[in-house]
Every structure is written in structure tokens, then in C-alpha cells.
Amino acid sequence: MASTPTAKGTVPFREFKTWYRVTGPTGAGRPALVVVHGGPGSTHDYLNGLSVYAERGWTVVHYDQLGNGGSTHLPDADPGFWTPQLFRDELENLLTRLGVADDYVLFGQSWGGMLAAWHASERPAGLRGLVIANSPASYPLWLSEMDVLRSQLPPGVDDTLRKHEAAGTTDSDEYIEAMLVFYARHVCRVQPWPGELMASYMEAVSDPTVYRTMNGPNEFHVIGSLRDWSVIEHLPSIDVPTLVLSGRYDEATPVTVRPFDELIPDARWEIFEDSSHAPHFEEPERFYEVLGAFLDTVGARDAQTTTVSGG
């Protein structure tokens, strides 16, 4: 049975507003599970399934990052406004405003995983665990691996893509059709796409300000301000148990994910053999089993720490 949201609304962030939803019990003795979506420029919708952990006693927090969904839209903002620091500040503001900054676990997917890892590297006192799902550790690595994946597309597809990229016609029907060939292989292999994934995709299409500025026209043609961004240098500073997740066919290839596993001291990496970038849709049973086991471990460890420190 689906959990009923216990609270939703907005919190102030600078002169803007961040939309959030809290599902499940509060004060139940477990850390809050805070869900950081991808993009940048997507929404929380495609990660709604994580609300299932509310039925296991977790307080689950979803939110829409600034510029999309229920949060303040800023289509006329200067491109320089949109920075990773802005979104890290927004996350930290949300944690404080919702009163969970003293006891929480972060789940970050795709770009959200990079953002969560950067936040975790500052060793916030209340962070109990970290999940990095389908995330590259650096955009330069991501871009080099995109060339590999594109070269493996059916004959003629990459030629079509590059023709339009060179001409600046990435909005053309021919380009979009070729783009979807890549997406069906490396973004989500469930066809048609699940409704919640389509909801996030359409939100990004309806206001592409953030995605176009920071990323580019699509997943594999990153020409925005993130093209040189990396969190690799921050990874050795992360001091909480970390679960790293990726799919065998993921656009976040093993080359892009490996730094998390190698550089975070207490990291474990699980690869989903029949998934791409969305194993929570592609292999849901195993995904929720693996994530649930990690959360149970982190929650138990947190309870032991509380008992020791309180006793």
C-alpha cells in the first residue's frame, strides 16, 4: 500500500523557494533518507519509488532542485547563476530547514550523486551514509566515454548525430530520433518509458533552462558549464559508508564510476547486469533489495552509535 505524504510544501532558499515532500514517520529512530535527483534540470518524479522505504520506518525526503518542478523557475537568470555551488547550498539549506541535518542518509542519482558526494566530502556531522547511483565522478571522463558508446551505436546513427551537432540543429526531428536510439540503450531499457520517468523528462523539456545551461542539449552532447566539472579530488575525504550503484549498459560507464569505488575509503560497488541508467525501473526487485540491505545496515549502525553516545 502506498504511503501517504506527511508533509509537502516549500522552504525559502535565498529569495527563492525549494519544493519538498516528506513521506513516512518522523522521529522513528532512523535517519532521514534524502533523495537528490539528477539532471541538472530534472525533477524528483522518476525517483518516487524510493518512498517505499517509508513503510519500513524511514522518513523519505524528495525535493525539486531550483529551476524545475515545484521550485522557483528562473528562465531569465544569467547562465553564470547556475553552478554546482548553488545546488550544494540549496541542499544544505533544505536539510537545515526540514530539521534533518543532524541525522540523514543521502541518495544521489546521476548528477545528484556527484552533488551528494561533494556534500559528503565536507564530512557533515549528521550524515550517516551515502548512496551514489548511476553517477560519473567527472564530466571529462563522461565525455570521453560518450565517444566510446556513440561509436557502438547502429551504423549511421552517430554520423547523423554529429552532422546536426556541427550544424547546431539538435532540435531537428532527425536528431531527436537518433538521440532516442542512444537513450533506449543507455538511459532506460524499459520500453515504453515508465510514467514517472517520462514525467521528469517532460518537466525538463518544458523548462530546459538549467539542463541546457549546465549540461547541453542531451545526455551525450555535454557542452554546458559542467563539461569540465569533477568531484574526484573530493572523494578521499568521504568518511561514511557508501554504496555505489550502476548498470552494465549505463551511460555512466565503469570507467566513469570506478573513482568512487577506488577513492572513497568505505565504498561498495554493485553493478546491475540487465540495467542501464535506471536500475530502479529496469531491475526493481534487486535494486530495492540491495538498497534496502544497505539502509538497514546504516540505520542499525546509527542506532548503535546513538545508544553508545546516549548511554
PDB file of C-alpha atoms in Angstrom:
ATOM      1  CA  MET A   1       0.000   0.000   0.000  1.00  0.00           C
ATOM      2  CA  ALA A   2       1.358   3.410  -0.926  1.00  0.00           C
ATOM      3  CA  SER A   3       2.499   5.681   1.855  1.00  0.00           C
ATOM      4  CA  THR A   4       0.674   8.950   2.372  1.00  0.00           C
ATOM      5  CA  PRO A   5       2.898  12.046   2.376  1.00  0.00           C
ATOM      6  CA  THR A   6       3.107  13.509   5.840  1.00  0.00           C
ATOM      7  CA  ALA A   7       4.145  16.936   4.599  1.00  0.00           C
ATOM      8  CA  LYS A   8       4.846  18.839   1.428  1.00  0.00           C
ATOM      9  CA  GLY A   9       5.382  22.453   0.565  1.00  0.00           C
ATOM     10  CA  THR A  10       8.270  24.821   0.000  1.00  0.00           C
ATOM     11  CA  VAL A  11      11.123  26.149   2.097  1.00  0.00           C
ATOM     12  CA  PRO A  12      12.774  29.510   1.472  1.00  0.00           C
ATOM     13  CA  PHE A  13      16.175  29.442  -0.190  1.00  0.00           C
ATOM     14  CA  ARG A  14      17.684  32.908  -0.579  1.00  0.00           C
ATOM     15  CA  GLU A  15      14.921  34.857  -2.315  1.00  0.00           C
ATOM     16  CA  PHE A  16      13.585  31.668  -3.938  1.00  0.00           C
ATOM     17  CA  LYS A  17      11.672  28.551  -2.890  1.00  0.00           C
ATOM     18  CA  THR A  18      12.566  24.862  -2.913  1.00  0.00           C
ATOM     19  CA  TRP A  19       9.689  22.385  -3.207  1.00  0.00           C
ATOM     20  CA  TYR A  20       9.839  19.290  -0.986  1.00  0.00           C
ATOM     21  CA  ARG A  21       7.789  16.302   0.088  1.00  0.00           C
ATOM     22  CA  VAL A  22       8.307  14.259   3.233  1.00  0.00           C
ATOM     23  CA  THR A  23       6.857  10.731   3.287  1.00  0.00           C
ATOM     24  CA  GLY A  24       6.650   8.448   6.308  1.00  0.00           C
ATOM     25  CA  PRO A  25       7.097   8.721  10.054  1.00  0.00           C
ATOM     26  CA  THR A  26       9.209  11.309  11.809  1.00  0.00           C
ATOM     27  CA  GLY A  27      11.174  10.620  14.956  1.00  0.00           C
ATOM     28  CA  ALA A  28      11.099   6.872  14.308  1.00  0.00           C
ATOM     29  CA  GLY A  29      14.724   6.314  15.266  1.00  0.00           C
ATOM     30  CA  ARG A  30      16.105   6.024  11.744  1.00  0.00           C
ATOM     31  CA  PRO A  31      17.968   8.698   9.781  1.00  0.00           C
ATOM     32  CA  ALA A  32      16.017  10.583   7.131  1.00  0.00           C
ATOM     33  CA  LEU A  33      16.584   9.371   3.572  1.00  0.00           C
ATOM     34  CA  VAL A  34      17.103  12.464   1.408  1.00  0.00           C
ATOM     35  CA  VAL A  35      16.776  11.913  -2.350  1.00  0.00           C
ATOM     36  CA  VAL A  36      18.839  14.102  -4.692  1.00  0.00           C
ATOM     37  CA  HIS A  37      17.646  13.825  -8.301  1.00  0.00           C
ATOM     38  CA  GLY A  38      19.659  14.031 -11.476  1.00  0.00           C
ATOM     39  CA  GLY A  39      19.827  16.433 -14.369  1.00  0.00           C
ATOM     40  CA  PRO A  40      20.701  19.074 -13.502  1.00  0.00           C
ATOM     41  CA  GLY A  41      17.324  20.360 -14.543  1.00  0.00           C
ATOM     42  CA  SER A  42      15.231  17.264 -13.881  1.00  0.00           C
ATOM     43  CA  THR A  43      12.709  16.681 -11.064  1.00  0.00           C
ATOM     44  CA  HIS A  44      12.064  14.225  -8.261  1.00  0.00           C
ATOM     45  CA  ASP A  45       9.286  12.326 -10.071  1.00  0.00           C
ATOM     46  CA  TYR A  46      11.345   9.465 -11.514  1.00  0.00           C
ATOM     47  CA  LEU A  47      12.636   8.624  -8.015  1.00  0.00           C
ATOM     48  CA  ASN A  48       9.199   8.494  -6.366  1.00  0.00           C
ATOM     49  CA  GLY A  49       9.594   4.756  -5.843  1.00  0.00           C
ATOM     50  CA  LEU A  50      12.040   5.378  -3.001  1.00  0.00           C
ATOM     51  CA  SER A  51       9.027   6.375  -0.907  1.00  0.00           C
ATOM     52  CA  VAL A  52       8.593   2.625  -0.319  1.00  0.00           C
ATOM     53  CA  TYR A  53      11.137   2.921   2.485  1.00  0.00           C
ATOM     54  CA  ALA A  54       8.646   4.992   4.444  1.00  0.00           C
ATOM     55  CA  GLU A  55       6.825   1.701   5.007  1.00  0.00           C
ATOM     56  CA  ARG A  56       9.996   0.411   6.682  1.00  0.00           C
ATOM     57  CA  GLY A  57      10.186   3.291   9.130  1.00  0.00           C
ATOM     58  CA  TRP A  58      12.291   5.753   7.160  1.00  0.00           C
ATOM     59  CA  THR A  59      11.455   9.425   6.711  1.00  0.00           C
ATOM     60  CA  VAL A  60      11.888   9.906   2.949  1.00  0.00           C
ATOM     61  CA  VAL A  61      12.544  13.399   1.618  1.00  0.00           C
ATOM     62  CA  HIS A  62      12.137  14.257  -2.062  1.00  0.00           C
ATOM     63  CA  TYR A  63      12.702  17.734  -3.475  1.00  0.00           C
ATOM     64  CA  ASP A  64      12.903  19.563  -6.786  1.00  0.00           C
ATOM     65  CA  GLN A  65      16.109  21.432  -7.369  1.00  0.00           C
ATOM     66  CA  LEU A  66      15.894  25.141  -8.111  1.00  0.00           C
ATOM     67  CA  GLY A  67      14.769  25.953 -11.645  1.00  0.00           C
ATOM     68  CA  ASN A  68      12.445  22.988 -12.168  1.00  0.00           C
ATOM     69  CA  GLY A  69       9.327  21.222 -10.945  1.00  0.00           C
ATOM     70  CA  GLY A  70       7.658  22.820  -7.953  1.00  0.00           C
ATOM     71  CA  SER A  71      10.647  25.011  -7.083  1.00  0.00           C
ATOM     72  CA  THR A  72      11.226  28.554  -8.348  1.00  0.00           C
ATOM     73  CA  HIS A  73      11.770  28.752 -12.103  1.00  0.00           C
ATOM     74  CA  LEU A  74      14.266  31.323 -13.367  1.00  0.00           C
ATOM     75  CA  PRO A  75      14.236  31.200 -17.171  1.00  0.00           C
ATOM     76  CA  ASP A  76      15.868  34.624 -17.442  1.00  0.00           C
ATOM     77  CA  ALA A  77      18.717  34.034 -14.988  1.00  0.00           C
ATOM     78  CA  ASP A  78      22.223  34.747 -16.191  1.00  0.00           C
ATOM     79  CA  PRO A  79      23.939  31.488 -17.240  1.00  0.00           C
ATOM     80  CA  GLY A  80      26.607  32.124 -14.605  1.00  0.00           C
ATOM     81  CA  PHE A  81      23.928  31.844 -11.910  1.00  0.00           C
ATOM     82  CA  TRP A  82      23.653  28.090 -12.405  1.00  0.00           C
ATOM     83  CA  THR A  83      26.617  26.491 -10.619  1.00  0.00           C
ATOM     84  CA  PRO A  84      27.236  23.313  -8.609  1.00  0.00           C
ATOM     85  CA  GLN A  85      27.789  25.524  -5.559  1.00  0.00           C
ATOM     86  CA  LEU A  86      24.259  26.917  -5.916  1.00  0.00           C
ATOM     87  CA  PHE A  87      22.777  23.435  -5.729  1.00  0.00           C
ATOM     88  CA  ARG A  88      25.004  22.343  -2.873  1.00  0.00           C
ATOM     89  CA  ASP A  89      23.900  25.417  -0.938  1.00  0.00           C
ATOM     90  CA  GLU A  90      20.280  24.584  -1.750  1.00  0.00           C
ATOM     91  CA  LEU A  91      20.682  21.012  -0.475  1.00  0.00           C
ATOM     92  CA  GLU A  92      22.294  22.165   2.756  1.00  0.00           C
ATOM     93  CA  ASN A  93      19.587  24.777   3.256  1.00  0.00           C
ATOM     94  CA  LEU A  94      16.908  22.105   2.767  1.00  0.00           C
ATOM     95  CA  LEU A  95      18.499  19.778   5.331  1.00  0.00           C
ATOM     96  CA  THR A  96      18.546  22.559   7.897  1.00  0.00           C
ATOM     97  CA  ARG A  97      15.058  23.897   7.142  1.00  0.00           C
ATOM     98  CA  LEU A  98      13.494  20.436   7.399  1.00  0.00           C
ATOM     99  CA  GLY A  99      15.331  19.691  10.639  1.00  0.00           C
ATOM    100  CA  VAL A 100      17.089  16.554   9.370  1.00  0.00           C
ATOM    101  CA  ALA A 101      20.670  17.874   9.186  1.00  0.00           C
ATOM    102  CA  ASP A 102      21.583  16.039  12.402  1.00  0.00           C
ATOM    103  CA  ASP A 103      20.663  12.552  11.141  1.00  0.00           C
ATOM    104  CA  TYR A 104      20.306  11.641   7.465  1.00  0.00           C
ATOM    105  CA  VAL A 105      21.405   9.444   4.567  1.00  0.00           C
ATOM    106  CA  LEU A 106      21.827  10.871   1.068  1.00  0.00           C
ATOM    107  CA  PHE A 107      20.730   9.053  -2.090  1.00  0.00           C
ATOM    108  CA  GLY A 108      22.020  10.867  -5.170  1.00  0.00           C
ATOM    109  CA  GLN A 109      21.262   9.713  -8.703  1.00  0.00           C
ATOM    110  CA  SER A 110      23.295  10.732 -11.790  1.00  0.00           C
ATOM    111  CA  TRP A 111      24.252  14.416 -11.395  1.00  0.00           C
ATOM    112  CA  GLY A 112      22.650  14.181  -7.945  1.00  0.00           C
ATOM    113  CA  GLY A 113      25.227  11.562  -6.966  1.00  0.00           C
ATOM    114  CA  MET A 114      28.064  13.928  -7.802  1.00  0.00           C
ATOM    115  CA  LEU A 115      26.377  16.669  -5.800  1.00  0.00           C
ATOM    116  CA  ALA A 116      25.811  14.328  -2.848  1.00  0.00           C
ATOM    117  CA  ALA A 117      29.433  13.125  -2.949  1.00  0.00           C
ATOM    118  CA  TRP A 118      30.731  16.695  -2.909  1.00  0.00           C
ATOM    119  CA  HIS A 119      28.481  17.487   0.056  1.00  0.00           C
ATOM    120  CA  ALA A 120      29.635  14.325   1.857  1.00  0.00           C
ATOM    121  CA  SER A 121      33.300  15.223   1.360  1.00  0.00           C
ATOM    122  CA  GLU A 122      32.842  18.112   3.791  1.00  0.00           C
ATOM    123  CA  ARG A 123      32.116  15.482   6.477  1.00  0.00           C
ATOM    124  CA  PRO A 124      28.838  16.918   7.786  1.00  0.00           C
ATOM    125  CA  ALA A 125      28.279  15.668  11.322  1.00  0.00           C
ATOM    126  CA  GLY A 126      24.754  14.357  10.699  1.00  0.00           C
ATOM    127  CA  LEU A 127      25.481  12.304   7.560  1.00  0.00           C
ATOM    128  CA  ARG A 128      25.236   8.560   8.286  1.00  0.00           C
ATOM    129  CA  GLY A 129      25.571   7.052   4.831  1.00  0.00           C
ATOM    130  CA  LEU A 130      25.768   7.825   1.125  1.00  0.00           C
ATOM    131  CA  VAL A 131      24.334   6.179  -1.988  1.00  0.00           C
ATOM    132  CA  ILE A 132      25.787   7.200  -5.355  1.00  0.00           C
ATOM    133  CA  ALA A 133      23.598   5.807  -8.135  1.00  0.00           C
ATOM    134  CA  ASN A 134      24.472   5.879 -11.838  1.00  0.00           C
ATOM    135  CA  SER A 135      26.839   8.811 -11.444  1.00  0.00           C
ATOM    136  CA  PRO A 136      30.084   9.711 -13.158  1.00  0.00           C
ATOM    137  CA  ALA A 137      32.873  11.014 -10.951  1.00  0.00           C
ATOM    138  CA  SER A 138      33.845  13.566 -13.599  1.00  0.00           C
ATOM    139  CA  TYR A 139      32.372  15.086 -16.736  1.00  0.00           C
ATOM    140  CA  PRO A 140      35.652  14.873 -18.671  1.00  0.00           C
ATOM    141  CA  LEU A 141      35.547  11.092 -18.067  1.00  0.00           C
ATOM    142  CA  TRP A 142      31.854  11.077 -19.015  1.00  0.00           C
ATOM    143  CA  LEU A 143      32.585  12.858 -22.303  1.00  0.00           C
ATOM    144  CA  SER A 144      35.414  10.513 -23.262  1.00  0.00           C
ATOM    145  CA  GLU A 145      33.187   7.513 -22.568  1.00  0.00           C
ATOM    146  CA  MET A 146      30.346   9.040 -24.591  1.00  0.00           C
ATOM    147  CA  ASP A 147      32.587   8.788 -27.652  1.00  0.00           C
ATOM    148  CA  VAL A 148      33.013   5.073 -26.913  1.00  0.00           C
ATOM    149  CA  LEU A 149      29.268   4.465 -26.508  1.00  0.00           C
ATOM    150  CA  ARG A 150      28.405   6.514 -29.581  1.00  0.00           C
ATOM    151  CA  SER A 151      30.847   4.523 -31.699  1.00  0.00           C
ATOM    152  CA  GLN A 152      28.920   1.367 -30.771  1.00  0.00           C
ATOM    153  CA  LEU A 153      25.533   2.644 -31.964  1.00  0.00           C
ATOM    154  CA  PRO A 154      23.984   1.118 -35.104  1.00  0.00           C
ATOM    155  CA  PRO A 155      25.595   2.206 -38.386  1.00  0.00           C
ATOM    156  CA  GLY A 156      24.797   5.779 -39.386  1.00  0.00           C
ATOM    157  CA  VAL A 157      23.302   6.876 -36.037  1.00  0.00           C
ATOM    158  CA  ASP A 158      26.381   8.671 -34.731  1.00  0.00           C
ATOM    159  CA  ASP A 159      27.008  10.216 -38.156  1.00  0.00           C
ATOM    160  CA  THR A 160      23.514  11.711 -38.030  1.00  0.00           C
ATOM    161  CA  LEU A 161      24.063  12.996 -34.520  1.00  0.00           C
ATOM    162  CA  ARG A 162      27.393  14.617 -35.339  1.00  0.00           C
ATOM    163  CA  LYS A 163      26.036  16.194 -38.514  1.00  0.00           C
ATOM    164  CA  HIS A 164      23.373  18.037 -36.566  1.00  0.00           C
ATOM    165  CA  GLU A 165      25.692  18.880 -33.671  1.00  0.00           C
ATOM    166  CA  ALA A 166      28.088  20.538 -36.106  1.00  0.00           C
ATOM    167  CA  ALA A 167      25.223  22.428 -37.752  1.00  0.00           C
ATOM    168  CA  GLY A 168      23.610  23.455 -34.465  1.00  0.00           C
ATOM    169  CA  THR A 169      20.356  21.729 -35.428  1.00  0.00           C
ATOM    170  CA  THR A 170      19.970  19.489 -32.384  1.00  0.00           C
ATOM    171  CA  ASP A 171      16.268  20.362 -32.186  1.00  0.00           C
ATOM    172  CA  SER A 172      15.547  18.685 -35.520  1.00  0.00           C
ATOM    173  CA  ASP A 173      13.316  15.612 -35.700  1.00  0.00           C
ATOM    174  CA  GLU A 174      16.083  13.581 -37.332  1.00  0.00           C
ATOM    175  CA  TYR A 175      18.483  14.373 -34.494  1.00  0.00           C
ATOM    176  CA  ILE A 176      15.933  13.575 -31.793  1.00  0.00           C
ATOM    177  CA  GLU A 177      15.102  10.253 -33.450  1.00  0.00           C
ATOM    178  CA  ALA A 178      18.794   9.324 -33.482  1.00  0.00           C
ATOM    179  CA  MET A 179      19.179  10.550 -29.887  1.00  0.00           C
ATOM    180  CA  LEU A 180      16.425   8.193 -28.753  1.00  0.00           C
ATOM    181  CA  VAL A 181      18.404   5.227 -30.079  1.00  0.00           C
ATOM    182  CA  PHE A 182      21.105   6.092 -27.555  1.00  0.00           C
ATOM    183  CA  TYR A 183      18.552   6.681 -24.777  1.00  0.00           C
ATOM    184  CA  ALA A 184      16.906   3.285 -25.338  1.00  0.00           C
ATOM    185  CA  ARG A 185      20.291   1.587 -24.886  1.00  0.00           C
ATOM    186  CA  HIS A 186      21.935   3.623 -22.147  1.00  0.00           C
ATOM    187  CA  VAL A 187      19.315   5.686 -20.228  1.00  0.00           C
ATOM    188  CA  CYS A 188      16.407   3.275 -19.693  1.00  0.00           C
ATOM    189  CA  ARG A 189      15.944  -0.077 -21.421  1.00  0.00           C
ATOM    190  CA  VAL A 190      12.305  -0.435 -20.337  1.00  0.00           C
ATOM    191  CA  GLN A 191      10.102   0.470 -23.311  1.00  0.00           C
ATOM    192  CA  PRO A 192       7.941   2.441 -23.253  1.00  0.00           C
ATOM    193  CA  TRP A 193       9.496   4.516 -20.519  1.00  0.00           C
ATOM    194  CA  PRO A 194       7.736   4.327 -17.132  1.00  0.00           C
ATOM    195  CA  GLY A 195       5.329   7.202 -16.496  1.00  0.00           C
ATOM    196  CA  GLU A 196       7.371   8.670 -13.633  1.00  0.00           C
ATOM    197  CA  LEU A 197      10.487   8.827 -15.811  1.00  0.00           C
ATOM    198  CA  MET A 198       8.508  10.473 -18.599  1.00  0.00           C
ATOM    199  CA  ALA A 199       7.134  12.987 -16.090  1.00  0.00           C
ATOM    200  CA  SER A 200      10.643  14.100 -15.136  1.00  0.00           C
ATOM    201  CA  TYR A 201      11.717  14.160 -18.783  1.00  0.00           C
ATOM    202  CA  MET A 202       8.759  16.318 -19.796  1.00  0.00           C
ATOM    203  CA  GLU A 203       9.375  18.702 -16.888  1.00  0.00           C
ATOM    204  CA  ALA A 204      12.920  19.223 -18.155  1.00  0.00           C
ATOM    205  CA  VAL A 205      11.654  19.728 -21.709  1.00  0.00           C
ATOM    206  CA  SER A 206       9.040  22.253 -20.591  1.00  0.00           C
ATOM    207  CA  ASP A 207      11.713  24.389 -18.879  1.00  0.00           C
ATOM    208  CA  PRO A 208      15.150  23.423 -20.206  1.00  0.00           C
ATOM    209  CA  THR A 209      16.928  26.443 -18.693  1.00  0.00           C
ATOM    210  CA  VAL A 210      19.065  24.560 -16.173  1.00  0.00           C
ATOM    211  CA  TYR A 211      19.715  21.468 -18.285  1.00  0.00           C
ATOM    212  CA  ARG A 212      20.676  23.400 -21.399  1.00  0.00           C
ATOM    213  CA  THR A 213      22.904  25.807 -19.482  1.00  0.00           C
ATOM    214  CA  MET A 214      24.790  23.305 -17.334  1.00  0.00           C
ATOM    215  CA  ASN A 215      24.630  20.145 -19.434  1.00  0.00           C
ATOM    216  CA  GLY A 216      23.648  20.743 -23.043  1.00  0.00           C
ATOM    217  CA  PRO A 217      21.010  19.509 -25.470  1.00  0.00           C
ATOM    218  CA  ASN A 218      21.141  15.885 -24.264  1.00  0.00           C
ATOM    219  CA  GLU A 219      22.984  13.299 -22.189  1.00  0.00           C
ATOM    220  CA  PHE A 220      25.866  12.658 -24.561  1.00  0.00           C
ATOM    221  CA  HIS A 221      26.497  16.138 -26.028  1.00  0.00           C
ATOM    222  CA  VAL A 222      27.654  17.975 -22.903  1.00  0.00           C
ATOM    223  CA  ILE A 223      28.633  21.472 -23.967  1.00  0.00           C
ATOM    224  CA  GLY A 224      27.374  23.376 -20.915  1.00  0.00           C
ATOM    225  CA  SER A 225      29.157  24.716 -17.861  1.00  0.00           C
ATOM    226  CA  LEU A 226      29.571  21.237 -16.298  1.00  0.00           C
ATOM    227  CA  ARG A 227      31.752  19.920 -19.108  1.00  0.00           C
ATOM    228  CA  ASP A 228      34.946  20.324 -17.032  1.00  0.00           C
ATOM    229  CA  TRP A 229      33.477  19.600 -13.575  1.00  0.00           C
ATOM    230  CA  SER A 230      34.738  16.714 -11.447  1.00  0.00           C
ATOM    231  CA  VAL A 231      34.420  15.546  -7.838  1.00  0.00           C
ATOM    232  CA  ILE A 232      37.345  13.102  -7.971  1.00  0.00           C
ATOM    233  CA  GLU A 233      39.579  15.259  -5.780  1.00  0.00           C
ATOM    234  CA  HIS A 234      36.939  15.272  -3.024  1.00  0.00           C
ATOM    235  CA  LEU A 235      36.306  11.527  -2.812  1.00  0.00           C
ATOM    236  CA  PRO A 236      39.075  10.509  -0.366  1.00  0.00           C
ATOM    237  CA  SER A 237      37.544  12.871   2.217  1.00  0.00           C
ATOM    238  CA  ILE A 238      34.232  10.985   2.390  1.00  0.00           C
ATOM    239  CA  ASP A 239      34.089   9.186   5.742  1.00  0.00           C
ATOM    240  CA  VAL A 240      30.698   7.450   5.771  1.00  0.00           C
ATOM    241  CA  PRO A 241      29.657   4.021   4.419  1.00  0.00           C
ATOM    242  CA  THR A 242      28.956   4.432   0.716  1.00  0.00           C
ATOM    243  CA  LEU A 243      27.005   2.260  -1.710  1.00  0.00           C
ATOM    244  CA  VAL A 244      27.822   2.819  -5.390  1.00  0.00           C
ATOM    245  CA  LEU A 245      25.290   1.574  -7.962  1.00  0.00           C
ATOM    246  CA  SER A 246      25.475   1.383 -11.754  1.00  0.00           C
ATOM    247  CA  GLY A 247      24.118  -0.607 -14.673  1.00  0.00           C
ATOM    248  CA  ARG A 248      26.071  -2.777 -17.087  1.00  0.00           C
ATOM    249  CA  TYR A 249      24.719  -0.709 -20.019  1.00  0.00           C
ATOM    250  CA  ASP A 250      24.761   2.571 -18.081  1.00  0.00           C
ATOM    251  CA  GLU A 251      25.723   5.801 -19.795  1.00  0.00           C
ATOM    252  CA  ALA A 252      27.749   6.207 -16.593  1.00  0.00           C
ATOM    253  CA  THR A 253      30.182   3.502 -17.697  1.00  0.00           C
ATOM    254  CA  PRO A 254      32.504   1.625 -15.321  1.00  0.00           C
ATOM    255  CA  VAL A 255      35.351   3.962 -16.300  1.00  0.00           C
ATOM    256  CA  THR A 256      33.353   6.969 -15.044  1.00  0.00           C
ATOM    257  CA  VAL A 257      32.134   5.230 -11.863  1.00  0.00           C
ATOM    258  CA  ARG A 258      35.348   3.490 -10.771  1.00  0.00           C
ATOM    259  CA  PRO A 259      36.872   6.514  -8.951  1.00  0.00           C
ATOM    260  CA  PHE A 260      34.058   6.339  -6.386  1.00  0.00           C
ATOM    261  CA  ASP A 261      34.910   2.725  -5.618  1.00  0.00           C
ATOM    262  CA  GLU A 262      38.671   3.265  -5.570  1.00  0.00           C
ATOM    263  CA  LEU A 263      38.901   6.566  -3.703  1.00  0.00           C
ATOM    264  CA  ILE A 264      36.084   6.524  -1.110  1.00  0.00           C
ATOM    265  CA  PRO A 265      37.534   4.592   1.855  1.00  0.00           C
ATOM    266  CA  ASP A 266      34.343   2.701   2.824  1.00  0.00           C
ATOM    267  CA  ALA A 267      32.680   2.097  -0.554  1.00  0.00           C
ATOM    268  CA  ARG A 268      30.980  -0.945  -2.074  1.00  0.00           C
ATOM    269  CA  TRP A 269      30.063  -1.090  -5.778  1.00  0.00           C
ATOM    270  CA  GLU A 270      27.112  -3.078  -7.143  1.00  0.00           C
ATOM    271  CA  ILE A 271      26.616  -3.426 -10.907  1.00  0.00           C
ATOM    272  CA  PHE A 272      23.164  -4.347 -12.255  1.00  0.00           C
ATOM    273  CA  GLU A 273      23.769  -6.667 -15.180  1.00  0.00           C
ATOM    274  CA  ASP A 274      20.469  -6.049 -17.008  1.00  0.00           C
ATOM    275  CA  SER A 275      20.238  -2.297 -16.463  1.00  0.00           C
ATOM    276  CA  SER A 276      21.418   0.970 -17.908  1.00  0.00           C
ATOM    277  CA  HIS A 277      20.940   4.326 -16.149  1.00  0.00           C
ATOM    278  CA  ALA A 278      17.728   3.463 -14.285  1.00  0.00           C
ATOM    279  CA  PRO A 279      18.031   0.100 -12.492  1.00  0.00           C
ATOM    280  CA  HIS A 280      15.204   1.065 -10.135  1.00  0.00           C
ATOM    281  CA  PHE A 281      12.946   0.627 -13.191  1.00  0.00           C
ATOM    282  CA  GLU A 282      14.975  -2.000 -15.075  1.00  0.00           C
ATOM    283  CA  GLU A 283      15.716  -4.411 -12.199  1.00  0.00           C
ATOM    284  CA  PRO A 284      13.447  -3.109  -9.437  1.00  0.00           C
ATOM    285  CA  GLU A 285      13.377  -6.230  -7.267  1.00  0.00           C
ATOM    286  CA  ARG A 286      17.158  -6.478  -6.994  1.00  0.00           C
ATOM    287  CA  PHE A 287      17.569  -2.690  -6.770  1.00  0.00           C
ATOM    288  CA  TYR A 288      15.284  -2.349  -3.751  1.00  0.00           C
ATOM    289  CA  GLU A 289      16.802  -5.439  -2.139  1.00  0.00           C
ATOM    290  CA  VAL A 290      20.379  -4.116  -2.462  1.00  0.00           C
ATOM    291  CA  LEU A 291      19.484  -0.595  -1.383  1.00  0.00           C
ATOM    292  CA  GLY A 292      17.282  -1.817   1.461  1.00  0.00           C
ATOM    293  CA  ALA A 293      20.054  -4.016   2.865  1.00  0.00           C
ATOM    294  CA  PHE A 294      22.462  -1.071   2.832  1.00  0.00           C
ATOM    295  CA  LEU A 295      19.958   1.228   4.513  1.00  0.00           C
ATOM    296  CA  ASP A 296      19.251  -1.374   7.191  1.00  0.00           C
ATOM    297  CA  THR A 297      22.983  -1.603   7.908  1.00  0.00           C
ATOM    298  CA  VAL A 298      23.412   2.159   8.077  1.00  0.00           C
ATOM    299  CA  GLY A 299      20.290   2.555  10.193  1.00  0.00           C
ATOM    300  CA  ALA A 300      21.435  -0.140  12.609  1.00  0.00           C
ATOM    301  CA  ARG A 301      24.890   1.407  12.865  1.00  0.00           C
ATOM    302  CA  ASP A 302      23.311   4.788  13.579  1.00  0.00           C
ATOM    303  CA  ALA A 303      21.119   3.266  16.304  1.00  0.00           C
ATOM    304  CA  GLN A 304      24.179   1.678  17.941  1.00  0.00           C
ATOM    305  CA  THR A 305      26.030   4.994  17.844  1.00  0.00           C
ATOM    306  CA  THR A 306      23.059   6.767  19.419  1.00  0.00           C
ATOM    307  CA  THR A 307      22.815   4.152  22.164  1.00  0.00           C
ATOM    308  CA  VAL A 308      26.513   4.354  22.979  1.00  0.00           C
ATOM    309  CA  SER A 309      26.646   8.135  22.930  1.00  0.00           C
ATOM    310  CA  GLY A 310      23.406   8.403  24.894  1.00  0.00           C
ATOM    311  CA  GLY A 311      24.243   5.750  27.463  1.00  0.00           C
TER     312      GLY A 311
END
